[in-house]
Amino acid sequence: MFGRGKLLPNIIAGIIVGVVALPLAMAFAIASGTRPEQGLYTAIIGGFMVSALGGSRVQIAGPTGAFIAILAGVTAKYGIDGLQVAGIMAGMMLVIMGMTRMGAVLKFIPMPVIVGFTAGIGVIIFVGQWKDFFGLPAVGGEHFHQKLWNLVLAFPQLNLATTLLSILSLLLVLFSSRIRGLQRVPGPLVAMVAVTVLHSVFHFDGVATIGSAFGGIPQGLPGFHLPETTPARIIELLGPAFTIAMLGAIESLLSAMVADGMAGTKHDSNQELIGQGLANIVTPLFGGFPATGAIARTATNIRNGGTSPLAGITHTLTLVATIVFLAPLASDIPLAVLSAILFVVAWNMSEVKHFASIVRRAPRADVAILIITFILTVFADLVIAVNIGVILAILQFMRRMAASVEVQQLGEQELKMELLNQGLFEVPRGLLVYEIEGPFFFGAVENLERALLQTHTDPHILILRLRRVPFMDITGLQLLEEVIGKLQKRGVRVMLCEANERVRAKMWKAGILYQLREGDFSDEFAPLLARASAYLSEHPDGPPGRLSEFAQNFLKTSRRFFNSQDIG
């Protein structure tokens, strides 16, 4: 399992990550509406199971900032037991996703949606920490804008000592690495120790601590606890559980992808989802709440030499030792230092530079999706934001796909070589050749209509070249079938050629090729050109029909077909 000299680096990396995770786990727990020790339990149990059972060798799991917005809302509405039930349900969903091999699909959620909702979560975390950062009184407000306004109104009541400790904590988190001797000590740990010692010595008035707010942290590990619930509550929690599962899946797979890029590894997406799911089923049974892969802690693990699950397991053992031996010292930790740590987390999550880069450089549609997702995340709901963002991205993708489909008439210039091979110098009178390039689906039908209406030549034979059609959907197949039938009734002979194996199989299954005369479908264009040329030579006065009339009937047929379909 370990190469020569790899055992000690993994243990050292695990200890360092455990030290980094200590203040973060407590901060994320408090911000999620739970007790600080529950964050530690989540990091211990969830982190151990993901390291042991997940699909990435270097993934570090635990509480994360991305979960704060959704978990805080669930805790406020349903309580701790409701949050834990939602976590168990989300874990089951993740296991199902992994077993049904959904890991690869989740990677394709568009970047504007991901950046939009992570930036929105960053803003929510930032504003949500104003109370502890400035020592403000508790304020109400069901929605973000209401809470924001109430916090602004409460600013005259800020506690000066708390604010100064918060600013000192923030400076230490950001710049302690520049102090000689502290370069390799995590900034959050430096801030937590320094500010806690400072407050323990001077006992500043009005500064809230873990002890004053939560009564301290229990010394020891939690016991088994089955959260109370009812069938009605389970139904109520389906929505939040699905959101937790989706967000956990996205973040864990993103973290695993980042880890692959840093460490040169290759993770198993489906096994990662199964490991995350099992972790989220078990963790709530021992006092924890939903966990997922943590990008920052995973990166810290890799940078410090972590190459195997041993580093992740060592990180959990470090947290166990902290609870067992140092829990009583946690009572004096000011909430201000944890809020300062979350300020930095919120800034990192917001990815301001990346956000601004997308706004400046991306196509307008992507910018619109980004901003809409961001606004809905902040002012509406994370579930709504992600759903609408993904739907808008899908619609935009379909629009681009439809716009990429080209239907063009091929003349002498385009068919020069094929005509010469048949001893021809021009396209025979009465023959039209069209080529479709791109997927022939319902969004591309208009392109074919427009192309056919642009010409007024009278065709006797129409050849459709399908060599550049990667696939057809059921709407495209049904429309093609109706068009062929309509043309044949009017005496226009239709030939199809050069379809790939998948499209050809679908046309056989749909019965389209049975409509054609024998020999009017070919894998190559040349035989059909020769066949059409010979037929037109033998029937120079055949009933050509007017293409303008043909096109109008084609348009009426296709519109009537679409009006009868429930495409949505």
Coordinates of C-alpha atoms in Angstrom, one line a residue:
M1 CA 0.0 0.0 0.0
F2 CA 2.9 2.4 0.7
G3 CA 6.1 2.9 -1.3
R4 CA 9.4 3.3 0.4
G5 CA 9.4 6.4 2.7
K6 CA 5.7 7.1 2.2
L7 CA 4.3 6.0 5.6
L8 CA 5.7 8.9 7.7
P9 CA 4.8 11.7 5.1
N10 CA 1.2 10.5 5.1
I11 CA 1.0 10.5 8.9
I12 CA 2.5 14.0 9.1
A13 CA 0.1 15.3 6.4
G14 CA -2.8 13.8 8.3
I15 CA -1.8 15.5 11.5
I16 CA -1.4 18.9 9.7
V17 CA -4.8 18.5 8.1
G18 CA -6.3 17.6 11.5
V19 CA -5.0 20.8 13.0
V20 CA -6.4 22.8 10.0
A21 CA -9.8 21.0 10.3
L22 CA -10.1 21.7 14.1
P23 CA -11.2 25.4 13.9
L24 CA -13.0 24.9 10.6
A25 CA -15.2 22.1 11.9
M26 CA -16.3 24.1 14.9
A27 CA -16.9 27.2 12.8
F28 CA -18.9 25.4 10.2
A29 CA -21.0 23.7 12.9
I30 CA -21.9 26.9 14.7
A31 CA -22.7 28.6 11.3
S32 CA -25.0 25.6 10.5
G33 CA -27.0 26.1 13.6
T34 CA -25.5 23.1 15.5
R35 CA -23.1 22.8 18.5
P36 CA -19.3 23.1 17.9
E37 CA -18.6 19.5 18.9
Q38 CA -21.0 18.2 16.3
G39 CA -18.7 19.7 13.7
L40 CA -15.8 17.7 15.2
Y41 CA -17.9 14.5 15.2
T42 CA -18.8 15.1 11.6
A43 CA -15.1 15.6 10.6
I44 CA -14.1 12.5 12.6
I45 CA -16.7 10.0 11.5
G46 CA -17.5 11.3 8.0
G47 CA -13.8 11.9 7.3
F48 CA -12.8 8.4 8.4
M49 CA -15.5 6.7 6.3
V50 CA -14.8 8.7 3.1
S51 CA -11.1 8.1 3.4
A52 CA -11.7 4.3 3.9
L53 CA -14.6 3.8 1.5
G54 CA -14.4 6.7 -1.1
G55 CA -13.1 6.6 -4.6
S56 CA -10.2 9.1 -4.1
R57 CA -7.0 8.2 -2.3
V58 CA -6.4 11.7 -1.0
Q59 CA -9.9 13.1 -0.4
I60 CA -10.5 14.8 3.0
A61 CA -14.1 15.1 4.0
G62 CA -16.0 16.8 6.8
P63 CA -18.2 19.9 7.3
T64 CA -17.8 22.5 4.5
G65 CA -18.8 26.0 3.9
A66 CA -21.0 25.1 0.9
F67 CA -23.4 23.3 3.2
I68 CA -23.9 26.2 5.7
A69 CA -26.7 27.9 3.8
I70 CA -28.9 24.8 3.4
L71 CA -28.0 23.2 6.7
A72 CA -28.8 26.4 8.7
G73 CA -32.2 26.6 7.0
V74 CA -33.0 23.0 7.8
T75 CA -31.9 23.3 11.4
A76 CA -33.9 26.4 11.9
K77 CA -37.1 24.8 10.5
Y78 CA -36.8 21.2 11.6
G79 CA -34.3 21.2 14.5
I80 CA -31.2 19.0 14.9
D81 CA -33.1 15.8 14.6
G82 CA -34.6 17.0 11.3
L83 CA -31.2 17.9 10.0
Q84 CA -29.8 14.5 10.9
V85 CA -32.7 12.7 9.3
A86 CA -32.2 14.8 6.1
G87 CA -28.5 13.8 6.2
I88 CA -29.3 10.1 6.4
M89 CA -31.8 10.5 3.5
A90 CA -29.2 12.4 1.5
G91 CA -26.7 9.6 2.2
M92 CA -29.1 7.0 0.8
M93 CA -29.6 9.1 -2.3
L94 CA -25.8 9.4 -2.8
V95 CA -25.4 5.6 -2.5
I96 CA -28.1 5.2 -5.1
M97 CA -26.4 7.7 -7.4
G98 CA -23.1 5.9 -7.1
M99 CA -24.7 2.5 -7.7
T100 CA -26.5 3.7 -10.8
R101 CA -23.3 5.2 -12.0
M102 CA -24.4 8.8 -12.0
G103 CA -20.9 10.1 -11.0
A104 CA -19.9 10.9 -14.6
V105 CA -23.1 12.8 -15.2
L106 CA -22.7 15.2 -12.3
K107 CA -19.4 16.4 -13.7
F108 CA -21.3 18.1 -16.5
I109 CA -23.1 20.7 -14.5
P110 CA -22.2 24.0 -16.2
M111 CA -19.5 26.2 -14.7
P112 CA -21.6 29.4 -14.6
V113 CA -24.1 27.5 -12.4
I114 CA -21.4 26.2 -10.0
V115 CA -19.7 29.6 -9.7
G116 CA -23.0 31.4 -9.3
F117 CA -24.3 29.3 -6.4
T118 CA -20.9 29.0 -4.7
A119 CA -20.5 32.8 -4.9
G120 CA -24.0 33.2 -3.5
I121 CA -23.2 30.9 -0.6
G122 CA -20.1 32.9 0.1
V123 CA -22.2 36.1 0.4
I124 CA -24.7 34.3 2.7
I125 CA -21.9 33.0 4.9
F126 CA -20.2 36.5 5.0
V127 CA -23.4 38.3 6.1
G128 CA -24.4 35.5 8.4
Q129 CA -21.2 36.0 10.4
W130 CA -21.7 39.8 11.1
K131 CA -23.4 39.0 14.4
D132 CA -20.4 37.2 15.9
F133 CA -17.8 39.3 14.1
F134 CA -19.1 42.6 15.4
G135 CA -20.8 41.3 18.6
L136 CA -24.2 42.4 17.5
P137 CA -27.4 41.3 19.2
A138 CA -29.4 38.5 17.6
V139 CA -31.7 39.7 14.8
G140 CA -34.6 38.2 13.0
G141 CA -35.6 37.9 9.3
E142 CA -36.9 35.0 7.3
H143 CA -35.3 36.1 4.1
F144 CA -31.7 37.3 3.3
H145 CA -32.7 40.9 2.6
Q146 CA -34.7 41.2 5.8
K147 CA -31.8 39.8 7.9
L148 CA -29.3 42.1 6.1
W149 CA -31.4 45.2 6.8
N150 CA -31.9 44.2 10.5
L151 CA -28.1 43.7 10.8
V152 CA -27.4 47.1 9.3
L153 CA -29.9 48.6 11.8
A154 CA -28.2 46.8 14.7
F155 CA -24.7 48.1 13.8
P156 CA -24.8 51.0 16.4
Q157 CA -24.9 48.3 19.1
L158 CA -21.6 46.5 18.1
N159 CA -19.3 45.4 20.8
L160 CA -15.9 47.2 20.4
A161 CA -13.9 44.4 22.2
T162 CA -15.4 41.7 20.0
T163 CA -14.9 43.7 16.8
L164 CA -11.2 44.4 17.7
L165 CA -10.6 40.7 18.5
S166 CA -12.3 39.8 15.2
I167 CA -10.1 42.1 13.2
L168 CA -7.0 40.8 15.0
S169 CA -8.1 37.2 14.2
L170 CA -8.7 38.1 10.5
L171 CA -5.2 39.6 10.2
L172 CA -3.7 36.5 11.8
V173 CA -5.6 34.2 9.5
L174 CA -4.4 36.1 6.5
F175 CA -0.8 37.1 7.4
S176 CA 0.5 34.9 10.2
S177 CA 2.4 32.9 7.6
R178 CA 4.7 35.9 7.1
I179 CA 5.8 35.8 10.7
R180 CA 9.1 34.1 11.2
G181 CA 8.7 30.7 12.7
L182 CA 5.0 30.5 11.8
Q183 CA 5.3 29.9 8.1
R184 CA 4.1 26.3 8.3
V185 CA 1.5 26.8 11.0
P186 CA -2.1 27.1 9.6
G187 CA -3.4 30.7 9.9
P188 CA -6.7 29.6 11.4
L189 CA -4.9 27.7 14.2
V190 CA -2.6 30.7 14.9
A191 CA -5.6 33.0 15.2
M192 CA -7.6 30.6 17.4
V193 CA -4.8 30.0 19.9
A194 CA -3.5 33.6 20.0
V195 CA -6.9 35.2 20.4
T196 CA -8.1 32.6 22.9
V197 CA -5.0 33.2 25.1
L198 CA -5.5 36.9 24.8
H199 CA -9.1 36.7 25.9
S200 CA -8.3 34.2 28.7
V201 CA -5.8 36.7 30.2
F202 CA -7.9 39.9 29.9
H203 CA -11.5 38.6 30.0
F204 CA -12.9 41.3 27.8
D205 CA -16.5 42.3 28.6
G206 CA -19.3 41.2 26.3
V207 CA -17.1 38.8 24.2
A208 CA -19.1 35.6 23.5
T209 CA -17.2 32.3 23.7
I210 CA -17.9 28.6 23.1
G211 CA -18.3 28.3 26.8
S212 CA -20.8 31.1 27.2
A213 CA -22.8 30.2 24.1
F214 CA -22.7 26.4 24.3
G215 CA -21.4 25.5 27.7
G216 CA -18.2 24.1 26.3
I217 CA -17.3 20.9 24.4
P218 CA -17.9 17.4 26.0
Q219 CA -14.7 15.5 26.6
G220 CA -15.0 12.2 24.8
L221 CA -16.7 10.6 21.7
P222 CA -20.5 10.6 21.2
G223 CA -22.7 7.6 21.6
F224 CA -25.2 6.1 19.2
H225 CA -28.3 8.2 18.8
L226 CA -31.3 7.5 16.4
P227 CA -32.9 10.8 15.5
E228 CA -36.7 11.0 16.1
T229 CA -38.9 11.4 13.0
T230 CA -42.2 10.6 11.5
P231 CA -43.4 9.5 8.0
A232 CA -44.8 13.0 7.5
R233 CA -41.5 14.6 8.5
I234 CA -39.6 12.3 6.1
I235 CA -41.8 13.5 3.2
E236 CA -41.2 17.1 4.3
L237 CA -37.5 16.5 4.3
L238 CA -37.3 15.0 0.8
G239 CA -36.6 18.4 -0.8
P240 CA -33.8 19.4 1.6
A241 CA -32.3 15.9 1.5
F242 CA -32.1 16.0 -2.3
T243 CA -30.5 19.4 -2.2
I244 CA -27.9 18.1 0.4
A245 CA -27.2 15.1 -1.8
M246 CA -26.8 17.0 -5.0
L247 CA -24.6 19.7 -3.4
G248 CA -22.5 17.1 -1.6
A249 CA -22.1 15.1 -4.8
I250 CA -21.0 18.2 -6.8
E251 CA -18.6 19.4 -4.1
S252 CA -17.0 16.0 -3.4
L253 CA -16.5 15.3 -7.1
L254 CA -15.1 18.8 -7.7
S255 CA -12.7 18.2 -4.8
A256 CA -11.7 14.8 -6.2
M257 CA -11.0 16.3 -9.6
V258 CA -8.9 19.1 -8.0
A259 CA -7.0 16.4 -6.1
D260 CA -6.4 14.4 -9.3
G261 CA -4.9 17.5 -10.9
M262 CA -2.6 18.2 -8.0
A263 CA -1.5 14.6 -7.1
G264 CA -1.6 13.0 -10.5
T265 CA -4.2 10.4 -9.3
K266 CA -7.4 9.2 -10.9
H267 CA -10.5 8.9 -8.7
D268 CA -13.6 6.6 -9.2
S269 CA -16.6 9.0 -9.3
N270 CA -19.2 6.3 -8.5
Q271 CA -17.2 4.8 -5.6
E272 CA -16.7 8.3 -4.3
L273 CA -20.5 8.9 -4.2
I274 CA -21.0 5.6 -2.5
G275 CA -18.4 6.4 0.1
Q276 CA -19.9 9.9 0.7
G277 CA -23.3 8.3 0.9
L278 CA -22.3 5.7 3.5
A279 CA -20.5 8.5 5.5
N280 CA -23.7 10.6 5.6
I281 CA -25.8 7.7 6.7
V282 CA -23.6 6.8 9.6
T283 CA -22.4 10.3 10.8
P284 CA -25.8 11.5 11.9
L285 CA -26.3 8.4 14.1
F286 CA -23.3 9.6 16.2
G287 CA -24.2 13.2 16.6
G288 CA -22.9 14.6 13.3
F289 CA -24.5 16.2 10.3
P290 CA -24.0 16.0 6.5
A291 CA -20.4 16.0 5.3
T292 CA -18.7 16.2 1.9
G293 CA -15.2 16.4 0.3
A294 CA -13.4 19.6 1.4
I295 CA -11.3 21.1 -1.4
A296 CA -9.1 23.3 0.9
R297 CA -8.3 20.4 3.3
T298 CA -7.8 18.0 0.5
A299 CA -5.3 20.4 -1.2
T300 CA -3.6 20.9 2.2
N301 CA -3.2 17.1 2.5
I302 CA -1.6 16.8 -0.9
R303 CA 0.7 19.8 -0.4
N304 CA 2.0 18.2 2.8
G305 CA 2.8 14.8 1.3
G306 CA -0.5 12.9 1.6
T307 CA -0.7 10.2 -1.0
S308 CA -3.1 7.6 0.5
P309 CA -6.2 7.1 2.7
L310 CA -3.8 6.8 5.7
A311 CA -3.5 10.6 5.7
G312 CA -7.3 11.1 5.9
I313 CA -7.6 8.5 8.7
T314 CA -4.7 10.2 10.6
H315 CA -6.5 13.5 10.3
T316 CA -9.6 12.0 12.1
L317 CA -7.4 10.4 14.8
T318 CA -5.8 13.9 15.4
L319 CA -9.3 15.3 16.0
V320 CA -10.2 12.4 18.3
A321 CA -7.1 13.1 20.4
T322 CA -8.1 16.8 20.5
I323 CA -11.5 16.1 21.9
V324 CA -10.2 13.5 24.4
F325 CA -7.4 15.6 25.8
L326 CA -8.0 19.3 25.0
A327 CA -11.8 19.7 25.0
P328 CA -11.9 21.7 28.3
L329 CA -9.7 24.3 26.8
A330 CA -12.2 25.0 24.0
S331 CA -14.6 26.9 26.4
D332 CA -12.5 30.1 26.2
I333 CA -12.4 30.2 22.3
P334 CA -14.2 33.5 21.3
L335 CA -16.8 33.1 18.6
A336 CA -15.2 36.2 17.1
V337 CA -12.2 34.2 15.9
L338 CA -14.4 31.5 14.3
S339 CA -16.4 34.2 12.5
A340 CA -13.1 35.7 11.2
I341 CA -12.1 32.3 9.9
L342 CA -15.5 32.1 8.1
F343 CA -15.0 35.5 6.6
V344 CA -11.9 34.1 4.8
V345 CA -13.8 30.9 3.9
A346 CA -16.6 33.1 2.4
W347 CA -14.1 35.1 0.4
N348 CA -12.5 32.0 -1.0
M349 CA -15.8 30.4 -1.9
S350 CA -17.0 33.6 -3.7
E351 CA -14.1 33.2 -6.2
V352 CA -14.4 36.9 -6.9
K353 CA -11.7 36.9 -9.6
H354 CA -13.2 33.9 -11.4
F355 CA -16.7 35.5 -11.1
A356 CA -15.4 38.7 -12.6
S357 CA -13.5 36.9 -15.3
I358 CA -16.7 35.1 -16.5
V359 CA -18.6 38.3 -16.5
R360 CA -16.0 40.0 -18.6
R361 CA -15.1 37.2 -21.1
A362 CA -18.0 34.7 -21.3
P363 CA -20.8 34.9 -23.8
R364 CA -23.8 37.0 -22.7
A365 CA -26.0 33.9 -22.2
D366 CA -23.5 32.4 -19.8
V367 CA -23.1 35.6 -17.9
A368 CA -26.9 35.8 -17.6
I369 CA -27.0 32.3 -16.2
L370 CA -24.2 33.1 -13.7
I371 CA -25.9 36.3 -12.4
I372 CA -29.4 34.7 -12.2
T373 CA -28.0 31.7 -10.3
F374 CA -26.1 34.0 -8.0
I375 CA -29.1 36.3 -7.3
L376 CA -31.5 33.4 -6.7
T377 CA -29.0 31.7 -4.3
V378 CA -28.8 34.9 -2.2
F379 CA -32.3 36.2 -2.3
A380 CA -34.5 33.1 -3.0
D381 CA -33.3 29.6 -2.2
L382 CA -30.4 27.3 -3.1
V383 CA -32.7 24.6 -4.5
I384 CA -34.5 27.1 -6.7
A385 CA -31.2 28.6 -7.8
V386 CA -29.5 25.4 -8.8
N387 CA -32.7 24.0 -10.6
I388 CA -33.3 27.2 -12.6
G389 CA -29.6 27.6 -13.3
V390 CA -29.3 24.1 -14.7
I391 CA -32.6 24.5 -16.7
L392 CA -31.4 27.7 -18.2
A393 CA -28.0 26.1 -19.1
I394 CA -29.8 23.2 -20.8
L395 CA -32.0 25.5 -22.8
Q396 CA -29.0 27.6 -23.8
F397 CA -27.2 24.4 -24.8
M398 CA -30.2 23.3 -26.9
R399 CA -30.3 26.7 -28.6
R400 CA -26.6 26.5 -29.4
M401 CA -27.1 23.0 -30.7
A402 CA -30.0 24.0 -32.9
A403 CA -28.0 27.0 -34.2
S404 CA -25.1 24.7 -35.1
V405 CA -27.2 22.6 -37.4
E406 CA -26.8 23.5 -41.0
V407 CA -29.1 22.4 -43.9
Q408 CA -27.7 23.4 -47.3
Q409 CA -28.4 22.6 -50.9
L410 CA -25.4 21.2 -52.7
G411 CA -24.7 22.4 -56.2
E412 CA -22.2 21.8 -58.9
Q413 CA -19.3 23.4 -57.0
E414 CA -19.8 21.3 -53.8
L415 CA -20.5 18.1 -55.8
K416 CA -17.8 18.6 -58.5
M417 CA -15.8 15.4 -57.7
E418 CA -18.9 13.2 -57.3
L419 CA -20.3 14.5 -60.6
L420 CA -17.1 14.0 -62.5
N421 CA -16.9 10.4 -61.2
Q422 CA -20.3 9.8 -62.8
G423 CA -19.3 11.5 -66.0
L424 CA -21.6 14.5 -65.3
F425 CA -20.8 18.2 -65.4
E426 CA -23.8 19.5 -63.6
V427 CA -26.6 18.3 -61.3
P428 CA -29.2 16.6 -63.5
R429 CA -32.4 18.7 -64.0
G430 CA -35.1 17.6 -61.5
L431 CA -32.6 16.5 -58.8
L432 CA -32.0 18.3 -55.5
V433 CA -29.3 17.3 -53.1
Y434 CA -29.4 18.5 -49.5
E435 CA -26.9 17.9 -46.7
I436 CA -27.8 18.1 -43.0
E437 CA -24.9 18.8 -40.7
G438 CA -25.5 18.4 -37.0
P439 CA -27.9 16.5 -34.7
F440 CA -31.4 16.3 -36.3
F441 CA -33.6 16.9 -33.3
F442 CA -36.8 19.0 -32.7
G443 CA -34.8 22.2 -32.3
A444 CA -33.2 21.8 -35.7
V445 CA -36.4 21.3 -37.7
E446 CA -36.8 25.0 -38.4
N447 CA -33.4 25.0 -40.1
L448 CA -34.5 22.4 -42.6
E449 CA -37.8 24.3 -43.2
R450 CA -35.9 27.5 -43.9
A451 CA -33.5 25.9 -46.3
L452 CA -36.2 24.3 -48.4
L453 CA -38.2 27.5 -48.6
Q454 CA -35.2 29.4 -50.0
T455 CA -35.4 27.7 -53.4
H456 CA -38.1 27.6 -56.1
T457 CA -36.7 24.8 -58.2
D458 CA -39.0 21.9 -59.1
P459 CA -37.5 18.6 -57.9
H460 CA -38.3 15.2 -59.2
I461 CA -35.8 13.4 -56.8
L462 CA -34.6 14.7 -53.5
I463 CA -31.4 13.2 -52.0
L464 CA -30.7 13.8 -48.3
R465 CA -27.1 13.3 -47.3
L466 CA -26.9 12.4 -43.6
R467 CA -23.1 11.7 -43.2
R468 CA -22.7 14.6 -40.7
V469 CA -25.8 13.8 -38.6
P470 CA -24.5 12.3 -35.3
F471 CA -27.9 11.4 -34.0
M472 CA -31.7 11.8 -34.5
D473 CA -34.2 12.1 -31.7
I474 CA -37.8 10.7 -31.9
T475 CA -39.2 14.1 -33.1
G476 CA -36.7 14.3 -35.9
L477 CA -37.4 10.7 -36.9
Q478 CA -41.2 11.2 -36.9
L479 CA -40.9 14.4 -38.9
L480 CA -38.7 12.8 -41.5
E481 CA -41.2 9.9 -41.8
E482 CA -44.1 12.4 -42.4
V483 CA -42.1 14.4 -44.9
I484 CA -41.1 11.4 -47.0
G485 CA -44.8 10.2 -47.0
K486 CA -46.0 13.6 -48.1
L487 CA -43.4 13.9 -50.9
Q488 CA -44.1 10.5 -52.2
K489 CA -47.8 11.2 -52.5
R490 CA -46.9 14.2 -54.6
G491 CA -44.7 12.2 -56.8
V492 CA -41.3 13.3 -55.4
R493 CA -38.9 10.4 -54.9
V494 CA -36.8 10.6 -51.8
M495 CA -33.4 9.0 -51.4
L496 CA -31.3 8.8 -48.1
C497 CA -27.6 8.1 -47.8
E498 CA -24.5 8.1 -45.6
A499 CA -26.2 7.7 -42.3
N500 CA -24.0 6.4 -39.5
E501 CA -24.6 3.1 -37.8
R502 CA -26.6 4.6 -34.9
V503 CA -28.8 6.8 -37.1
R504 CA -29.3 4.0 -39.6
A505 CA -30.5 1.6 -36.8
K506 CA -32.9 4.2 -35.5
M507 CA -34.4 4.8 -39.0
W508 CA -34.9 1.0 -39.5
K509 CA -36.5 0.7 -36.1
A510 CA -38.8 3.7 -36.9
G511 CA -39.8 2.1 -40.2
I512 CA -38.5 5.1 -42.2
L513 CA -36.4 3.1 -44.6
Y514 CA -39.3 0.8 -45.4
Q515 CA -41.0 3.8 -47.0
L516 CA -38.3 4.1 -49.7
R517 CA -38.0 2.2 -52.9
E518 CA -35.6 -0.7 -52.9
G519 CA -32.1 0.7 -53.4
D520 CA -33.0 4.3 -52.5
F521 CA -31.0 4.1 -49.3
S522 CA -27.2 3.6 -49.4
D523 CA -24.2 3.9 -47.2
E524 CA -22.6 6.0 -49.9
F525 CA -23.7 8.9 -52.1
A526 CA -22.2 7.8 -55.4
P527 CA -24.7 4.9 -56.0
L528 CA -27.7 7.1 -55.4
L529 CA -26.3 9.9 -57.6
A530 CA -25.9 7.3 -60.4
R531 CA -29.3 5.8 -59.8
A532 CA -31.0 9.3 -59.8
S533 CA -29.1 10.3 -62.9
A534 CA -30.2 7.2 -64.8
Y535 CA -33.8 7.5 -63.7
L536 CA -34.0 11.2 -64.8
S537 CA -32.4 10.3 -68.1
E538 CA -35.1 7.7 -68.6
H539 CA -37.9 9.9 -67.4
P540 CA -37.1 13.4 -68.5
D541 CA -40.7 14.5 -68.5
G542 CA -41.6 12.9 -65.2
P543 CA -44.0 14.9 -62.9
P544 CA -41.6 17.2 -61.1
G545 CA -43.9 19.1 -58.8
R546 CA -43.1 22.6 -57.7
L547 CA -40.7 22.9 -54.8
S548 CA -42.3 26.1 -53.5
E549 CA -45.6 24.1 -53.2
F550 CA -43.6 21.1 -51.8
A551 CA -42.0 23.4 -49.3
Q552 CA -45.2 24.9 -48.2
N553 CA -46.8 21.5 -47.7
F554 CA -43.7 20.4 -45.9
L555 CA -44.1 23.4 -43.6
K556 CA -47.8 22.8 -43.0
T557 CA -47.1 19.1 -42.2
S558 CA -44.3 19.8 -39.8
R559 CA -46.2 22.6 -38.0
R560 CA -49.3 20.3 -37.7
F561 CA -47.1 17.6 -36.3
F562 CA -45.6 19.8 -33.7
N563 CA -48.9 21.3 -32.7
S564 CA -50.1 17.8 -31.9
Q565 CA -47.0 16.9 -29.8
D566 CA -46.4 17.6 -26.1
I567 CA -42.7 18.4 -26.5
G568 CA -42.3 20.1 -23.1

